[in-house]
């Protein structure tokens, strides 16, 4: 459990469902636990939950996402390109300028292409690679913004430890806002700088069964 100066914390959120009663191999009363996201705590009290997509946005900012797979649909709707994170890093930098508090979040990650099921996209082409990188970036940005909206505005819970960072870098300014940090936290601007690199376009760079003259060049 992560707990910061703001007394906020995050734990896995487990839900339990009944086993499929139609299955002959399972007890009808059997309960199955599954990971449904994350639970948010303030002062050791549960105040809300995040689903898996919202939790992913938090994990990106906390630099705790090490393995993830993303699927990008082709512009013509003909299929998907699936990419897997290889490595990367997220760095957060607290800044106070002209009385405005913000965090600069720099995300730099490498991806490999696992599968290309589209009918026309050739991953060996730089313009196609750039398109996939841009789509992955947009997806990451969407998840992070969704998470930030919830934790800053709905829950006002600093599970990202922004307060700790400002405390270390700006101890005087932190002391002035510590008592009202929940309100100040909701006002902190987050500047996202995301860079995705496709390092391995995959062993199969063109879709199977598609003539070369029909592949996007």
Tab-separated table of C-alpha atoms in Angstrom:
chain	number	residue	atom	x	y	z
A	1	UNK	CA	0.000	0.000	0.000
A	2	UNK	CA	1.322	3.414	-0.939
A	3	UNK	CA	0.841	6.113	1.720
A	4	UNK	CA	2.172	9.649	1.300
A	5	UNK	CA	2.326	12.904	3.234
A	6	UNK	CA	-1.244	13.452	2.088
A	7	UNK	CA	-2.325	10.267	3.953
A	8	UNK	CA	-3.631	8.733	0.702
A	9	UNK	CA	-3.122	5.131	-0.309
A	10	UNK	CA	-3.837	2.593	-3.034
A	11	UNK	CA	-4.516	-1.143	-2.819
A	12	UNK	CA	-5.639	-3.793	-5.325
A	13	UNK	CA	-9.432	-4.024	-5.554
A	14	UNK	CA	-10.699	-7.606	-5.568
A	15	UNK	CA	-14.250	-8.548	-6.499
A	16	UNK	CA	-15.885	-11.954	-6.062
A	17	UNK	CA	-18.397	-13.544	-8.441
A	18	UNK	CA	-20.315	-16.806	-8.416
A	19	UNK	CA	-18.910	-19.624	-10.493
A	20	UNK	CA	-20.694	-20.424	-13.737
A	21	UNK	CA	-23.592	-22.611	-12.613
A	22	UNK	CA	-23.803	-24.164	-16.060
A	23	UNK	CA	-20.380	-25.725	-15.606
A	24	UNK	CA	-20.530	-29.394	-14.534
A	25	UNK	CA	-16.979	-29.252	-13.205
A	26	UNK	CA	-17.524	-26.542	-10.625
A	27	UNK	CA	-19.436	-26.298	-7.395
A	28	UNK	CA	-22.427	-24.027	-7.901
A	29	UNK	CA	-21.586	-22.264	-4.630
A	30	UNK	CA	-17.979	-21.659	-5.561
A	31	UNK	CA	-16.860	-18.018	-5.510
A	32	UNK	CA	-14.186	-16.732	-7.881
A	33	UNK	CA	-12.070	-13.678	-6.926
A	34	UNK	CA	-10.698	-11.447	-9.680
A	35	UNK	CA	-8.720	-8.212	-9.856
A	36	UNK	CA	-11.171	-5.432	-10.725
A	37	UNK	CA	-8.881	-2.412	-10.354
A	38	UNK	CA	-7.684	-0.454	-7.335
A	39	UNK	CA	-9.158	0.839	-4.094
A	40	UNK	CA	-8.400	4.394	-2.924
A	41	UNK	CA	-7.934	5.236	0.736
A	42	UNK	CA	-7.750	8.541	2.603
A	43	UNK	CA	-6.786	8.461	6.285
A	44	UNK	CA	-7.164	4.648	6.191
A	45	UNK	CA	-10.767	4.926	4.971
A	46	UNK	CA	-11.983	3.556	1.649
A	47	UNK	CA	-13.283	6.465	-0.430
A	48	UNK	CA	-13.630	4.959	-3.905
A	49	UNK	CA	-12.393	2.562	-6.551
A	50	UNK	CA	-10.796	2.669	-9.986
A	51	UNK	CA	-11.505	0.182	-12.763
A	52	UNK	CA	-8.664	-1.502	-14.642
A	53	UNK	CA	-8.369	1.203	-17.297
A	54	UNK	CA	-8.313	3.977	-14.686
A	55	UNK	CA	-5.822	2.020	-12.594
A	56	UNK	CA	-3.545	1.680	-15.616
A	57	UNK	CA	-3.442	5.467	-15.914
A	58	UNK	CA	-2.285	5.717	-12.305
A	59	UNK	CA	0.348	3.006	-12.783
A	60	UNK	CA	1.773	4.864	-15.788
A	61	UNK	CA	2.362	7.932	-13.622
A	62	UNK	CA	3.704	5.898	-10.711
A	63	UNK	CA	6.216	4.196	-13.022
A	64	UNK	CA	4.863	0.797	-11.980
A	65	UNK	CA	3.650	-0.538	-15.328
A	66	UNK	CA	6.222	-3.000	-16.635
A	67	UNK	CA	4.287	-5.293	-18.960
A	68	UNK	CA	1.358	-4.197	-21.049
A	69	UNK	CA	-0.034	-5.069	-24.473
A	70	UNK	CA	-1.889	-2.565	-26.640
A	71	UNK	CA	-3.997	-3.155	-29.760
A	72	UNK	CA	-4.417	-0.431	-32.357
A	73	UNK	CA	-7.150	-0.644	-34.984
A	74	UNK	CA	-6.287	0.062	-38.605
A	75	UNK	CA	-7.667	3.346	-40.017
A	76	UNK	CA	-9.710	1.378	-42.567
A	77	UNK	CA	-11.073	-0.956	-39.884
A	78	UNK	CA	-9.505	-4.002	-41.508
A	79	UNK	CA	-7.820	-5.379	-38.397
A	80	UNK	CA	-5.464	-4.665	-35.529
A	81	UNK	CA	-1.799	-4.152	-34.788
A	82	UNK	CA	-0.795	-5.467	-31.376
A	83	UNK	CA	2.250	-4.074	-29.573
A	84	UNK	CA	3.960	-5.042	-26.313
A	85	UNK	CA	5.947	-2.744	-24.062
A	86	UNK	CA	9.616	-3.695	-24.006
A	87	UNK	CA	11.022	-1.176	-21.538
A	88	UNK	CA	10.743	2.433	-20.488
A	89	UNK	CA	10.471	4.921	-17.692
A	90	UNK	CA	8.226	7.634	-16.256
A	91	UNK	CA	9.775	10.662	-14.574
A	92	UNK	CA	7.827	13.240	-12.564
A	93	UNK	CA	9.187	16.718	-11.924
A	94	UNK	CA	7.400	19.152	-9.574
A	95	UNK	CA	7.560	22.810	-10.581
A	96	UNK	CA	6.273	26.020	-9.005
A	97	UNK	CA	6.337	29.033	-11.335
A	98	UNK	CA	4.615	32.347	-10.720
A	99	UNK	CA	2.550	30.777	-7.963
A	100	UNK	CA	1.313	27.946	-10.200
A	101	UNK	CA	1.975	24.358	-9.175
A	102	UNK	CA	2.481	21.726	-11.830
A	103	UNK	CA	4.070	18.336	-12.428
A	104	UNK	CA	5.921	17.610	-15.650
A	105	UNK	CA	5.396	13.911	-16.438
A	106	UNK	CA	7.826	12.513	-19.018
A	107	UNK	CA	7.002	9.043	-20.315
A	108	UNK	CA	9.521	7.380	-22.660
A	109	UNK	CA	8.785	3.770	-23.659
A	110	UNK	CA	9.910	1.204	-26.241
A	111	UNK	CA	7.454	-1.228	-27.839
A	112	UNK	CA	7.705	-4.314	-30.041
A	113	UNK	CA	5.074	-5.374	-32.570
A	114	UNK	CA	3.580	-8.761	-31.699
A	115	UNK	CA	0.982	-9.152	-34.446
A	116	UNK	CA	-0.290	-7.413	-37.544
A	117	UNK	CA	-3.760	-8.670	-38.479
A	118	UNK	CA	-4.613	-5.755	-40.773
A	119	UNK	CA	-5.272	-6.233	-44.468
A	120	UNK	CA	-3.025	-3.495	-45.747
A	121	UNK	CA	-0.533	-1.987	-43.274
A	122	UNK	CA	3.174	-2.721	-43.678
A	123	UNK	CA	4.999	-2.140	-40.392
A	124	UNK	CA	8.359	-1.827	-42.156
A	125	UNK	CA	7.220	1.564	-43.494
A	126	UNK	CA	8.185	4.534	-41.330
A	127	UNK	CA	4.843	6.297	-41.810
A	128	UNK	CA	2.980	3.225	-40.555
A	129	UNK	CA	5.322	2.881	-37.588
A	130	UNK	CA	4.818	6.553	-36.751
A	131	UNK	CA	1.054	6.125	-36.918
A	132	UNK	CA	1.160	3.197	-34.462
A	133	UNK	CA	3.434	5.138	-32.095
A	134	UNK	CA	1.030	8.072	-32.200
A	135	UNK	CA	-1.999	5.835	-31.540
A	136	UNK	CA	-0.319	4.193	-28.541
A	137	UNK	CA	0.604	7.624	-27.194
A	138	UNK	CA	-2.995	8.796	-27.547
A	139	UNK	CA	-4.280	5.739	-25.707
A	140	UNK	CA	-1.849	6.229	-22.831
A	141	UNK	CA	-2.737	9.925	-22.617
A	142	UNK	CA	-6.451	9.081	-22.527
A	143	UNK	CA	-6.026	6.630	-19.643
A	144	UNK	CA	-3.892	9.046	-17.646
A	145	UNK	CA	-6.254	11.998	-18.136
A	146	UNK	CA	-9.203	9.835	-17.120
A	147	UNK	CA	-7.397	8.809	-13.935
A	148	UNK	CA	-6.285	12.341	-13.107
A	149	UNK	CA	-9.812	13.668	-13.451
A	150	UNK	CA	-11.061	11.140	-10.923
A	151	UNK	CA	-8.328	11.373	-8.308
A	152	UNK	CA	-7.912	15.157	-8.519
A	153	UNK	CA	-11.527	16.257	-8.834
A	154	UNK	CA	-13.773	13.469	-7.568
A	155	UNK	CA	-11.709	11.847	-4.835
A	156	UNK	CA	-9.091	14.569	-4.190
A	157	UNK	CA	-6.723	11.822	-3.170
A	158	UNK	CA	-3.000	12.182	-3.808
A	159	UNK	CA	-2.222	8.535	-4.522
A	160	UNK	CA	0.527	9.756	-6.876
A	161	UNK	CA	2.566	11.266	-4.015
A	162	UNK	CA	2.718	14.700	-5.626
A	163	UNK	CA	2.755	16.134	-2.107
A	164	UNK	CA	5.912	14.195	-1.244
A	165	UNK	CA	7.683	15.560	-4.320
A	166	UNK	CA	6.737	19.166	-3.608
A	167	UNK	CA	7.651	18.668	0.058
A	168	UNK	CA	11.177	17.594	-0.868
A	169	UNK	CA	11.791	20.264	-3.500
A	170	UNK	CA	9.811	23.163	-2.054
A	171	UNK	CA	9.638	22.595	1.740
A	172	UNK	CA	8.639	26.195	2.544
A	173	UNK	CA	5.821	26.317	-0.010
A	174	UNK	CA	4.660	22.845	1.027
A	175	UNK	CA	4.263	23.856	4.660
A	176	UNK	CA	2.024	26.720	3.577
A	177	UNK	CA	-0.441	24.419	1.757
A	178	UNK	CA	-0.086	21.164	3.709
A	179	UNK	CA	-3.234	21.699	5.777
A	180	UNK	CA	-5.297	22.269	2.619
A	181	UNK	CA	-3.430	19.868	0.345
A	182	UNK	CA	-6.559	18.085	-0.880
A	183	UNK	CA	-7.813	21.302	-2.439
A	184	UNK	CA	-4.357	22.307	-3.692
A	185	UNK	CA	-3.801	18.875	-5.187
A	186	UNK	CA	-6.869	19.256	-7.392
A	187	UNK	CA	-5.345	22.449	-8.829
A	188	UNK	CA	-1.974	20.964	-9.760
A	189	UNK	CA	-1.559	20.929	-13.537
A	190	UNK	CA	-0.001	17.820	-15.083
A	191	UNK	CA	1.995	18.395	-18.262
A	192	UNK	CA	2.209	15.071	-20.136
A	193	UNK	CA	5.190	14.509	-22.420
A	194	UNK	CA	4.798	11.039	-23.937
A	195	UNK	CA	7.201	9.458	-26.413
A	196	UNK	CA	6.674	5.957	-27.829
A	197	UNK	CA	9.259	4.136	-29.954
A	198	UNK	CA	8.598	1.010	-32.021
A	199	UNK	CA	11.904	-0.843	-31.773
A	200	UNK	CA	10.944	-4.187	-33.339
A	201	UNK	CA	8.327	-4.139	-36.101
A	202	UNK	CA	7.916	-7.909	-35.848
A	203	UNK	CA	9.038	-10.908	-37.857
A	204	UNK	CA	5.977	-10.525	-40.074
A	205	UNK	CA	5.831	-6.918	-41.264
A	206	UNK	CA	3.090	-7.384	-43.827
A	207	UNK	CA	-0.300	-9.034	-43.362
A	208	UNK	CA	-0.504	-12.702	-44.219
A	209	UNK	CA	-2.223	-13.618	-47.458
A	210	UNK	CA	-2.248	-10.080	-48.901
A	211	UNK	CA	-0.607	-9.493	-52.291
A	212	UNK	CA	2.308	-7.039	-52.197
A	213	UNK	CA	0.529	-4.638	-54.559
A	214	UNK	CA	-2.334	-4.294	-52.070
A	215	UNK	CA	-0.149	-3.420	-49.099
A	216	UNK	CA	-0.003	0.233	-48.056
A	217	UNK	CA	3.399	1.610	-48.971
